[in-house]
XYZ file of C-alpha atoms in Angstrom:
754
model
C 42.996 -5.694 50.600
C 39.662 -4.038 49.868
C 37.840 -7.365 50.212
C 39.531 -7.980 53.542
C 38.524 -4.552 54.797
C 34.958 -5.030 53.600
C 34.856 -8.396 55.357
C 36.232 -6.834 58.564
C 33.625 -4.058 58.399
C 30.860 -6.609 57.854
C 32.046 -8.742 60.778
C 32.312 -5.674 63.011
C 28.730 -4.762 62.158
C 27.586 -8.309 62.901
C 29.401 -8.378 66.256
C 27.979 -4.931 67.088
C 24.541 -6.282 66.293
C 25.326 -9.256 68.521
C 26.128 -6.865 71.383
C 22.843 -5.026 70.846
C 20.923 -8.297 70.705
C 22.595 -9.531 73.899
C 21.904 -6.330 75.798
C 18.336 -6.247 74.474
C 17.666 -9.818 75.606
C 19.033 -9.118 79.071
C 17.247 -5.791 79.373
C 13.875 -7.117 78.246
C 14.128 -9.964 80.765
C 11.866 -9.557 83.767
C 14.878 -10.197 86.024
C 16.902 -7.296 84.620
C 18.523 -5.436 87.493
C 18.949 -8.525 89.706
C 22.434 -9.311 88.457
C 23.391 -12.929 87.731
C 22.903 -14.297 91.241
C 19.330 -15.379 90.525
C 20.403 -17.711 87.708
C 21.828 -20.322 90.106
C 20.193 -19.372 93.409
C 16.565 -18.744 92.555
C 13.643 -20.812 91.290
C 10.244 -19.852 90.007
C 8.755 -20.558 93.438
C 10.984 -17.805 94.899
C 9.720 -15.117 92.545
C 7.106 -12.447 93.247
C 5.132 -13.778 90.277
C 4.621 -17.094 92.045
C 3.571 -15.316 95.243
C 1.043 -13.132 93.377
C -0.442 -16.131 91.572
C -0.762 -18.110 94.800
C -2.355 -15.193 96.668
C -4.894 -14.750 93.863
C -5.743 -18.445 93.962
C -6.118 -18.396 97.768
C -8.624 -15.554 97.413
C -10.464 -17.663 94.837
C -10.488 -20.592 97.289
C -12.217 -18.447 99.913
C -14.693 -17.306 97.255
C -15.285 -20.950 96.336
C -16.043 -21.770 99.989
C -18.666 -19.042 99.898
C -20.048 -19.969 96.450
C -20.249 -23.677 97.346
C -22.741 -22.891 100.097
C -24.671 -20.614 97.758
C -24.938 -22.749 94.612
C -24.553 -26.378 95.849
C -26.664 -28.816 97.819
C -24.947 -31.953 99.087
C -21.961 -31.258 96.837
C -24.029 -30.819 93.679
C -24.975 -27.648 91.827
C -28.569 -26.890 92.758
C -30.382 -24.535 90.385
C -33.500 -24.590 92.556
C -31.862 -22.915 95.521
C -33.128 -19.438 96.361
C -30.494 -16.886 95.444
C -32.103 -13.474 96.058
C -35.138 -12.020 97.822
C -36.746 -8.752 96.814
C -39.518 -6.532 98.147
C -41.781 -5.581 95.269
C -44.304 -3.614 97.297
C -45.683 -3.078 100.756
C -45.869 -6.499 102.382
C -44.925 -8.266 99.108
C -41.703 -10.314 99.234
C -40.539 -12.632 96.458
C -37.668 -15.128 96.327
C -35.969 -16.069 93.090
C -33.985 -19.232 92.497
C -30.771 -19.623 90.550
C -32.663 -21.145 87.650
C -35.121 -18.248 87.476
C -32.366 -15.668 87.438
C -30.418 -17.627 84.799
C -33.485 -17.836 82.555
C -34.112 -14.113 82.985
C -30.498 -13.369 82.073
C -30.759 -15.609 78.994
C -33.911 -13.780 77.907
C -31.900 -10.580 77.975
C -29.201 -12.080 75.736
C -26.564 -12.668 78.419
C -24.260 -15.671 78.389
C -20.969 -16.876 79.867
C -18.023 -16.932 77.467
C -15.046 -19.309 77.472
C -13.488 -17.444 80.398
C -16.814 -17.626 82.291
C -17.290 -13.874 81.999
C -20.710 -12.372 81.294
C -21.022 -11.197 77.699
C -23.732 -9.167 76.078
C -23.341 -5.940 78.052
C -24.745 -4.765 81.360
C -28.381 -3.698 81.005
C -29.380 -0.094 81.476
C -32.442 0.855 83.497
C -35.489 1.787 81.464
C -39.133 2.606 82.137
C -40.319 -0.947 81.398
C -38.209 -2.475 84.177
C -39.086 -0.957 87.538
C -36.814 -0.874 90.518
C -37.166 -3.333 93.396
C -35.675 -3.354 96.836
C -33.161 -6.178 97.292
C -33.737 -7.662 100.709
C -31.272 -10.550 100.583
C -28.405 -11.887 98.432
C -27.214 -15.406 99.163
C -23.742 -14.648 97.826
C -23.498 -11.522 100.018
C -25.326 -12.361 103.242
C -23.489 -9.710 105.248
C -24.090 -6.906 102.766
C -24.740 -3.603 104.544
C -26.412 -0.633 102.929
C -24.386 2.591 103.226
C -26.576 4.709 100.939
C -30.323 4.483 100.288
C -29.882 3.938 96.574
C -27.733 0.838 96.987
C -30.745 -1.291 98.016
C -32.593 -0.690 94.739
C -31.918 -2.450 91.440
C -33.936 -3.482 88.442
C -34.578 -7.180 87.928
C -32.430 -7.112 84.774
C -29.504 -5.651 86.692
C -30.031 -8.207 89.457
C -30.007 -11.047 86.905
C -26.741 -9.725 85.490
C -25.243 -9.630 89.009
C -26.301 -13.230 89.811
C -24.893 -14.465 86.498
C -21.578 -12.740 87.248
C -21.190 -14.582 90.576
C -22.216 -17.853 88.972
C -19.488 -17.311 86.373
C -16.915 -16.885 89.133
C -18.090 -20.159 90.671
C -17.848 -21.962 87.313
C -14.364 -20.548 86.703
C -12.947 -21.857 89.957
C -14.766 -25.177 89.625
C -13.379 -25.634 86.100
C -9.802 -24.800 87.053
C -9.386 -26.605 90.346
C -12.216 -29.170 90.752
C -13.197 -30.442 87.332
C -9.675 -30.401 85.827
C -6.475 -31.553 87.515
C -4.336 -28.770 88.899
C -0.890 -28.416 90.430
C -2.514 -26.466 93.258
C -3.966 -28.727 95.967
C -6.081 -27.357 98.789
C -8.168 -28.517 101.715
C -10.316 -26.352 103.982
C -11.987 -28.100 106.918
C -14.403 -26.647 109.468
C -15.383 -29.282 112.117
C -17.869 -29.111 114.935
C -18.095 -32.838 115.701
C -16.762 -35.893 113.866
C -20.090 -36.112 112.144
C -20.739 -32.390 111.763
C -18.131 -30.730 109.529
C -17.710 -28.880 106.270
C -14.918 -29.915 103.876
C -13.803 -27.999 100.804
C -11.056 -29.706 98.798
C -9.876 -30.767 95.332
C -7.927 -33.755 96.655
C -8.854 -36.645 98.971
C -6.913 -38.884 101.314
C -3.945 -36.554 101.749
C -2.255 -35.913 105.085
C -0.365 -32.804 106.025
C 2.889 -34.563 105.261
C 1.600 -35.465 101.832
C 0.913 -31.799 101.189
C 4.364 -30.796 102.415
C 6.058 -33.349 100.201
C 4.585 -31.787 97.065
C 6.931 -28.790 97.177
C 5.656 -25.447 98.375
C 2.968 -25.546 101.005
C 1.004 -23.496 103.496
C -0.753 -24.874 106.593
C -2.994 -22.783 108.858
C -4.990 -23.987 111.871
C -7.501 -22.255 114.081
C -5.510 -23.102 117.183
C -2.066 -21.893 116.088
C -0.935 -18.280 115.954
C 1.490 -18.767 113.092
C 1.403 -20.083 109.531
C 3.386 -23.191 108.797
C 4.830 -22.571 105.348
C 7.986 -22.830 103.239
C 6.909 -19.994 100.932
C 9.317 -17.096 100.335
C 6.516 -14.653 101.113
C 3.401 -15.754 103.008
C 0.179 -14.049 101.843
C -1.388 -11.879 104.502
C -4.823 -12.066 106.149
C -5.231 -15.804 105.576
C -5.997 -16.520 109.230
C -8.506 -13.671 109.485
C -10.367 -14.747 106.342
C -10.406 -18.348 107.528
C -11.847 -17.298 110.859
C -14.373 -15.002 109.243
C -15.863 -17.836 107.174
C -16.010 -20.322 110.127
C -19.631 -21.536 110.477
C -18.961 -22.985 113.956
C -18.127 -21.251 117.137
C -14.809 -23.042 117.764
C -11.208 -23.144 116.565
C -11.346 -26.616 115.137
C -10.522 -25.830 111.551
C -7.532 -25.747 109.223
C -6.505 -24.797 105.722
C -3.831 -26.676 103.789
C -2.527 -25.511 100.403
C 0.291 -27.015 98.386
C 1.775 -26.523 94.920
C 3.271 -29.568 93.263
C 6.593 -28.137 92.020
C 7.092 -31.032 89.639
C 4.217 -29.493 87.679
C 2.687 -32.671 86.281
C -0.359 -30.810 84.957
C -0.552 -27.962 82.476
C -2.001 -25.026 84.318
C -1.040 -21.442 85.126
C 1.767 -22.576 87.468
C 3.272 -24.962 84.935
C 3.167 -22.336 82.194
C 4.691 -19.669 84.428
C 7.454 -22.068 85.549
C 8.238 -22.941 81.921
C 8.308 -19.229 81.038
C 10.637 -18.608 83.976
C 13.035 -21.303 82.782
C 12.878 -19.836 79.296
C 13.683 -16.373 80.656
C 16.649 -17.872 82.515
C 17.862 -19.476 79.285
C 17.354 -16.250 77.353
C 19.268 -14.287 79.982
C 22.182 -16.714 79.749
C 21.984 -16.502 75.947
C 22.052 -12.701 76.179
C 25.140 -12.829 78.425
C 26.937 -15.137 76.007
C 25.891 -12.963 73.052
C 27.113 -9.836 74.823
C 30.498 -11.343 75.694
C 31.035 -12.771 72.210
C 29.927 -9.489 70.620
C 32.322 -7.419 72.734
C 35.249 -9.740 72.001
C 34.367 -9.806 68.298
C 34.045 -6.013 68.144
C 37.457 -5.586 69.755
C 39.064 -8.098 67.378
C 37.465 -6.692 64.216
C 38.168 -3.125 65.301
C 41.835 -4.022 65.765
C 41.852 -5.582 62.299
C 40.244 -2.488 60.783
C 42.740 -0.177 62.451
C 45.585 -2.347 61.150
C 44.264 -2.460 57.583
C 43.215 1.188 57.290
C 45.509 3.030 54.888
C 47.547 -0.003 53.787
C 46.243 0.045 50.227
C 46.902 3.760 50.054
C 50.583 3.317 50.945
C 51.303 0.238 48.871
C 49.345 1.053 45.746
C 49.563 4.847 46.028
C 45.930 4.907 45.085
C 43.787 7.977 45.616
C 41.797 8.350 48.793
C 38.076 7.842 48.660
C 35.985 10.885 47.896
C 34.916 11.485 51.483
C 38.505 11.040 52.679
C 39.656 13.810 50.356
C 37.550 16.292 52.289
C 39.264 18.339 55.017
C 39.291 16.654 58.423
C 37.025 19.301 59.934
C 34.560 18.928 57.084
C 34.565 15.177 57.614
C 33.798 15.565 61.327
C 31.133 18.113 60.511
C 29.624 15.815 57.896
C 29.427 12.876 60.294
C 28.011 15.136 63.014
C 25.323 16.414 60.672
C 24.618 12.835 59.590
C 24.286 11.788 63.241
C 21.968 14.713 64.023
C 19.886 13.922 60.947
C 19.758 10.248 61.946
C 18.661 11.223 65.467
C 15.968 13.440 63.989
C 14.709 10.637 61.747
C 14.905 8.202 64.662
C 12.793 10.502 66.784
C 10.278 11.055 63.994
C 10.066 7.591 62.462
C 12.188 4.840 64.025
C 10.872 5.414 67.544
C 7.340 4.937 66.252
C 8.394 1.584 64.779
C 9.990 0.640 68.121
C 6.693 1.392 69.826
C 5.012 -1.110 67.511
C 7.316 -4.012 68.419
C 8.219 -3.283 72.060
C 6.098 -3.125 75.157
C 5.595 0.239 76.828
C 8.055 -0.685 79.585
C 10.801 -1.206 76.982
C 10.254 1.926 74.873
C 12.907 3.913 76.702
C 15.446 1.143 76.239
C 14.683 0.789 72.521
C 15.066 4.523 71.954
C 18.282 4.607 74.008
C 19.735 1.640 72.105
C 18.965 3.323 68.788
C 20.643 6.560 69.893
C 23.714 4.658 71.095
C 23.950 2.848 67.751
C 23.768 6.153 65.870
C 26.454 7.714 68.091
C 28.665 4.650 67.739
C 28.301 4.412 63.952
C 29.019 8.110 63.422
C 31.919 8.152 65.888
C 33.512 4.988 64.497
C 33.196 6.209 60.893
C 34.735 9.566 61.779
C 37.568 7.928 63.759
C 38.429 5.511 60.931
C 38.356 8.349 58.398
C 40.725 10.439 60.527
C 42.960 7.400 60.998
C 43.084 6.887 57.239
C 44.135 10.517 56.799
C 46.775 10.124 59.482
C 48.277 7.072 57.805
C 48.104 8.790 54.411
C 49.988 11.767 55.866
C 47.402 14.450 55.114
C 45.560 14.727 58.426
C 47.075 18.168 59.063
C 48.023 19.266 55.573
C 44.530 18.545 54.282
C 42.719 20.265 57.142
C 40.909 23.571 57.063
C 43.066 24.894 59.900
C 46.189 24.323 57.834
C 44.609 26.058 54.868
C 43.419 28.870 57.111
C 46.906 29.511 58.495
C 48.318 29.295 54.977
C 45.881 31.875 53.639
C 45.998 34.098 56.717
C 48.143 36.673 54.954
C 45.298 37.255 52.535
C 43.270 39.006 55.245
C 45.993 41.588 55.929
C 46.248 42.829 52.351
C 44.566 46.099 51.510
C 41.673 45.301 49.242
C 38.904 47.585 48.105
C 36.023 45.157 47.752
C 37.259 42.863 50.496
C 37.141 45.681 53.033
C 33.410 46.078 52.474
C 32.936 42.321 52.681
C 34.811 42.172 56.006
C 32.628 44.928 57.454
C 29.419 43.260 56.262
C 30.491 39.892 57.533
C 31.504 41.335 60.917
C 27.954 42.593 61.380
C 26.625 39.213 60.278
C 28.930 37.397 62.692
C 27.967 39.642 65.624
C 24.306 38.920 64.954
C 25.026 35.213 64.597
C 26.955 35.072 67.865
C 24.237 37.005 69.670
C 21.577 34.603 68.439
C 23.706 31.605 69.366
C 24.301 32.946 72.876
C 20.591 33.593 73.322
C 19.808 30.082 72.150
C 22.474 28.671 74.475
C 21.064 30.622 77.429
C 17.608 29.215 76.817
C 18.895 25.709 76.281
C 21.135 25.655 79.333
C 18.192 26.422 81.556
C 17.508 22.706 81.200
C 19.844 20.354 83.044
C 19.809 17.623 80.418
C 23.345 16.534 79.568
C 22.222 15.397 76.151
C 20.729 18.836 75.482
C 23.996 20.522 76.415
C 26.014 18.201 74.208
C 23.651 18.867 71.331
C 23.916 22.602 71.935
C 27.692 22.411 71.866
C 27.612 20.490 68.608
C 25.212 23.015 67.079
C 27.357 25.940 68.241
C 30.482 24.325 66.789
C 28.604 23.665 63.587
C 27.502 27.310 63.392
C 31.046 28.537 63.984
C 32.583 26.254 61.365
C 29.948 27.148 58.807
C 30.292 30.865 59.519
C 34.066 30.763 59.235
C 33.882 28.766 56.023
C 31.356 31.234 54.594
C 33.575 34.148 55.618
C 36.608 32.579 53.976
C 34.680 31.900 50.780
C 33.249 35.421 50.711
C 36.635 36.987 51.362
C 38.342 34.814 48.777
C 35.635 35.585 46.234
C 36.045 39.283 46.970
C 39.795 39.020 46.483
C 39.263 37.163 43.221
C 36.771 39.838 42.147
C 39.383 42.524 42.776
C 41.892 40.599 40.693
C 39.387 40.267 37.858
C 38.490 43.957 38.106
C 42.161 44.925 37.958
C 42.638 42.744 34.880
C 39.652 44.317 33.130
C 40.920 47.786 34.010
C 44.339 47.060 32.497
C 42.826 45.546 29.363
C 40.473 48.520 28.968
C 43.512 50.805 29.116
C 45.045 48.965 26.190
C 47.301 46.458 27.966
C 46.215 43.420 25.993
C 49.169 41.397 27.309
C 47.862 41.432 30.910
C 47.189 37.945 32.303
C 45.606 36.649 35.563
C 47.261 33.880 37.581
C 44.341 31.426 37.621
C 46.069 28.934 39.944
C 44.816 30.896 42.979
C 41.209 30.897 41.751
C 38.424 28.361 42.218
C 35.006 27.630 40.789
C 33.225 30.160 38.602
C 35.793 32.849 39.367
C 38.490 30.636 37.882
C 36.410 30.109 34.766
C 35.826 33.866 34.522
C 39.546 34.575 34.958
C 40.389 32.060 32.239
C 37.806 33.660 29.935
C 39.350 37.090 30.574
C 42.788 35.673 29.747
C 41.321 34.259 26.539
C 39.801 37.665 25.767
C 43.157 39.331 26.407
C 44.887 36.841 24.138
C 42.197 37.277 21.503
C 42.438 41.065 21.662
C 46.202 40.912 21.386
C 45.938 38.603 18.389
C 43.212 40.732 16.800
C 45.225 43.886 17.397
C 48.290 42.381 15.800
C 46.180 41.167 12.888
C 44.624 44.636 12.592
C 48.004 46.333 12.573
C 49.296 43.837 10.066
C 46.177 44.271 7.928
C 46.436 48.054 8.022
C 50.085 47.864 7.153
C 49.390 45.547 4.234
C 46.493 47.767 3.169
C 48.626 50.878 3.291
C 51.390 49.135 1.376
C 48.885 47.863 -1.170
C 47.335 51.309 -1.641
C 50.752 52.914 -1.929
C 52.012 50.358 -4.436
C 48.819 50.351 -6.483
C 48.673 54.142 -6.457
C 52.290 54.286 -7.578
C 51.667 51.739 -10.329
C 48.612 53.701 -11.513
C 50.240 57.086 -11.156
C 53.130 56.331 -13.563
C 51.048 55.470 -16.669
C 48.435 58.069 -15.639
C 51.075 60.798 -15.766
C 52.030 59.657 -19.262
C 48.374 59.722 -20.327
C 47.928 63.257 -18.994
C 51.121 64.425 -20.685
C 50.209 62.843 -24.029
C 46.739 64.367 -23.880
C 48.325 67.754 -23.319
C 50.704 67.189 -26.267
C 47.840 66.189 -28.563
C 45.893 69.310 -27.603
C 48.882 71.432 -28.590
C 48.674 70.042 -32.148
C 45.614 72.234 -32.654
C 43.396 69.565 -34.072
C 40.489 71.140 -35.936
C 38.118 68.228 -35.852
C 35.518 69.111 -33.154
C 34.700 65.495 -32.579
C 38.290 64.627 -31.698
C 38.514 67.733 -29.512
C 35.505 66.462 -27.586
C 37.201 63.121 -27.105
C 40.304 64.865 -25.793
C 38.231 66.916 -23.318
C 36.602 63.791 -21.926
C 39.947 61.985 -21.764
C 41.568 64.919 -19.954
C 38.651 65.211 -17.515
C 38.614 61.522 -16.630
C 42.391 61.274 -16.294
C 42.405 64.257 -13.920
C 39.608 62.668 -11.895
C 41.557 59.412 -11.718
C 44.611 61.348 -10.549
C 42.571 63.057 -7.832
C 41.094 59.723 -6.751
C 44.565 58.183 -6.486
C 45.843 61.073 -4.388
C 42.743 60.943 -2.154
C 43.142 57.219 -1.667
C 46.757 57.568 -0.523
C 45.853 60.451 1.749
C 42.893 58.549 3.262
C 45.121 55.581 3.971
C 47.711 57.732 5.698
C 45.070 59.609 7.686
C 43.284 56.505 8.950
C 46.520 54.764 9.919
C 47.924 57.877 11.592
C 50.963 57.723 9.373
C 51.152 61.498 9.002
C 53.587 63.932 10.487
C 51.699 66.776 12.135
C 52.935 70.303 12.774
C 50.676 71.480 15.601
C 50.508 75.272 15.987
C 48.098 77.847 17.351
C 45.492 78.811 14.768
C 42.836 81.513 14.806
C 39.838 79.387 13.962
C 37.598 82.388 13.109
C 40.193 83.874 10.781
C 40.646 80.511 9.041
C 36.899 80.300 8.361
C 36.957 83.864 6.910
C 39.724 82.825 4.525
C 37.926 79.626 3.538
C 34.730 81.557 2.829
C 36.687 83.850 0.557
C 38.254 80.952 -1.311
C 34.915 79.263 -2.046
C 32.665 82.295 -2.508
C 33.234 82.483 -6.280
C 32.987 78.699 -6.620
C 29.646 78.638 -4.806
C 28.403 81.353 -7.168
C 28.779 78.937 -10.095
C 25.830 76.951 -8.666
C 24.017 80.026 -7.341
C 24.739 79.056 -3.718
C 24.557 81.918 -1.243
C 27.090 81.611 1.605
C 25.659 82.958 4.866
C 28.197 83.087 7.714
C 27.753 83.948 11.372
C 31.162 84.375 12.964
C 32.158 85.883 16.315
C 34.030 89.159 16.340
C 36.702 87.883 18.709
C 39.391 85.413 17.798
C 39.177 81.795 18.941
C 42.510 80.004 19.156
C 42.864 76.266 18.694
C 45.839 73.946 18.303
C 46.020 72.033 15.034
C 48.060 71.485 11.881
C 47.098 74.324 9.536
C 47.637 72.328 6.352
C 45.510 69.354 7.394
C 42.872 71.520 9.068
C 42.519 73.392 5.790
C 42.052 70.042 4.054
C 39.227 69.161 6.472
C 37.431 72.439 5.776
C 38.121 72.170 2.062
C 36.497 68.736 1.916
C 33.406 70.013 3.744
C 33.067 73.066 1.462
C 33.570 70.931 -1.643
C 30.953 68.497 -0.335
C 28.489 71.394 0.040
C 29.317 72.678 -3.459
C 28.679 69.264 -4.991
C 25.530 68.177 -3.168
C 23.748 71.396 -2.064
C 20.583 72.356 -3.938
C 21.141 75.133 -6.506
C 19.752 78.545 -5.687
C 19.841 77.720 -1.952
C 21.795 79.023 0.999
C 24.751 77.450 2.820
C 24.981 78.516 6.471
C 28.363 78.686 8.217
C 28.910 79.636 11.858
C 31.463 79.259 14.663
C 30.388 78.918 18.310
C 31.881 78.074 21.698
C 30.394 75.014 23.435
C 31.961 73.952 26.739
C 35.544 74.960 25.884
C 35.153 73.619 22.371
C 35.335 75.716 19.192
C 32.628 74.316 16.925
C 32.414 75.055 13.185
C 29.006 74.204 11.704
C 27.928 74.094 8.028
C 24.271 73.542 7.031
C 22.748 73.125 3.591
C 19.739 71.609 1.823
C 20.648 68.503 -0.140
C 19.820 68.418 -3.817
C 19.142 64.658 -3.728
C 17.168 62.687 -1.091
C 19.423 61.526 1.748
C 18.364 57.896 2.207
C 21.409 57.092 4.309
C 22.420 57.333 7.967
C 24.815 60.057 9.030
C 27.419 57.618 10.371
C 27.562 55.812 7.014
C 28.770 58.990 5.287
C 32.044 58.756 7.188
C 32.822 55.396 5.613
C 35.063 55.173 2.570
C 33.573 55.276 -0.927
C 30.120 56.183 0.424
C 28.364 59.107 -1.271
C 25.129 60.881 -0.560
C 24.481 60.859 -4.321
C 23.451 57.251 -4.763
C 23.067 57.717 -8.526
C 26.694 59.018 -8.655
C 25.777 61.735 -11.150
C 28.182 64.139 -9.463
C 31.897 64.044 -9.339
C 33.545 62.680 -6.217
C 35.325 59.630 -4.884
C 33.336 59.154 -1.690
C 36.494 59.722 0.377
C 36.121 63.393 1.276
C 34.084 63.014 4.462
C 36.115 59.963 5.520
C 39.384 61.852 5.039
C 38.015 64.854 6.913
C 36.949 62.681 9.852
C 40.321 60.917 10.066
C 42.288 64.173 9.799
C 40.125 65.864 12.452
C 40.537 63.022 14.921
C 44.259 62.847 14.195
C 44.603 66.465 15.347
C 42.539 65.949 18.508
C 39.236 67.170 17.139
C 36.072 65.499 15.983
C 33.753 65.580 12.986
C 30.002 65.638 13.620
C 27.368 64.869 10.983
C 23.579 65.272 11.255
C 20.820 64.480 8.748
C 17.234 65.648 9.250
C 15.231 64.993 6.109
C 16.980 66.970 3.319
C 18.901 69.092 5.838
C 22.560 68.140 5.995
C 24.599 69.489 8.872
C 28.347 69.023 9.368
C 30.432 70.248 12.272
C 34.093 70.289 13.271
C 34.995 70.738 16.949
C 38.415 71.434 18.465
C 39.397 72.212 22.059
C 39.978 75.909 22.681
C 43.551 76.748 23.549
C 43.847 77.862 27.149
């Protein structure tokens, strides 16, 4: 089926080309506009071309009559005849013959070419060639001076003028006297039977002989009319004939005939052959036009019949261009036509000007425009027909999609509202510019200009509406994406976007967000599972360690009660007791850290006097700090500051901070403690100078098993700060750490109870 359609398209193009060729042949014919009547009812002799040629030749005949008297003697060319007379000075008159003037012209480089025209250029007057007064010209005996300057010429200019007239004489003599011609003429001026002047290129022919040749013209000095069978008789023949009469009588006649059998090859024979060829070409153009029209109709019918058949039978997909909406297809073909017209105006018309005559430029440009319109219109019509047969002409159109998505514009959208306002301003500006352009364009009455303006306006409207729809849809999709991100940021990792309503990059972005949501949900589940397994592992391991550790501690205590006297063994027991107690503390801290970080603690939130709690903590650790000669300096407000927290776990936070200061503060230094109010927050701050260099970031101290004492020469598990941070955050507070050189600063902040 595809091959048949391709063949039908090819044949339609060929028949369309045949129509163009036929019209072009008929239009370029010189008889265009005369209908078809001339084909059977007109001959070359009836045409204006024949009349113009004959009139020109009659004028040449009269010139020949004049030149014959000037250049001939007894029917022979006489180079010794005087041709001009000039006055070179007062009382000095000189005559020059034809031969003298020819030799002067030759000396100047002048010559007669193949068409008997003077070549070499007309001489310009110079100082070496003085002016002379021309007294007489044999070829212009009746010349009258109208201006003083007309009587003066240089001898070079006069030689050029004589040679020009001699060339005219040679031209006529060559065409009609020396060579046979289809034009026969006879001019006779008679005074007496012995005294007459005859000018002719044929002898022994009567008037009837002339008439029998075809087209003729017979003029006498006694008749007041011209005997002729010409379609149009040239004017002023009688007056010119009378003007050149050398005798004072009416005994003269002029007979001219054209042999319409055209036995000789001359201008008439060539023009007649060209006329017959034009007739044949016109008939060929008519046949080509008729065949092209019939072929176009037949192939167009075949195309219409075959369009869409393969789509129905084979259920194959439409071609790519046919899957576009109908409006987009029309717009595409319109743009293609406008682009083709632009290229035709810029390039193709220039090529037409190379191959066509100036008279046919308008036709060539018109034919090209018609072809472009026809090709674009036919392609668009066949594409719409294919959609119609496939059943998606309406369902696949932009109008259908616009009505379907119309409800989208009535929904309350945040971003879309701004887009609608912006686009409204854009549309108002666009419409204003279009109206201004239309006003300027419609000042011209060209129908083509108005059609083009309408197409451009429709194009602007379709593009604007499509842009608006895309902008609005993108805005709606952006709102959907923003809503999804907002829900995910709030912790709803199960939120998903319906990507079926999205297109392009927005669809990809929505799918990526869904993947992120799925990934977060999976990661969260893995995190929960990992924390649960970690907590279970810590609990089980701690339990497994705690049971034998308790036995070790108990047995150490029992051995000590035996009052062993050996000091060496007593030292071993002290180390064993110390390390077992440290291991017990580490196990308890590990379990507590796990519970604190996972939030698996039951809190008893009550109102607590934060200032009072710090006083009590200072009292608890004052003696302990004295063991390392640490001076506790506190700055506490006199008024109470109430916060909400769990007293037991808050005490553990403070205890860990105080113990951390006891372990790592430099001996014989001060530890500063103060409580302040900062923007509705009760802030406890502890500052001390570290005994060891702090080559660690403050945020790393909150990680598990990280200690400021890198050498680990002090006791500690590295969990104190981490436990304090987790417990503080669990109660709604926060732990703040700062390190500036050897200065260590820790703070605990809780919201003040209102």
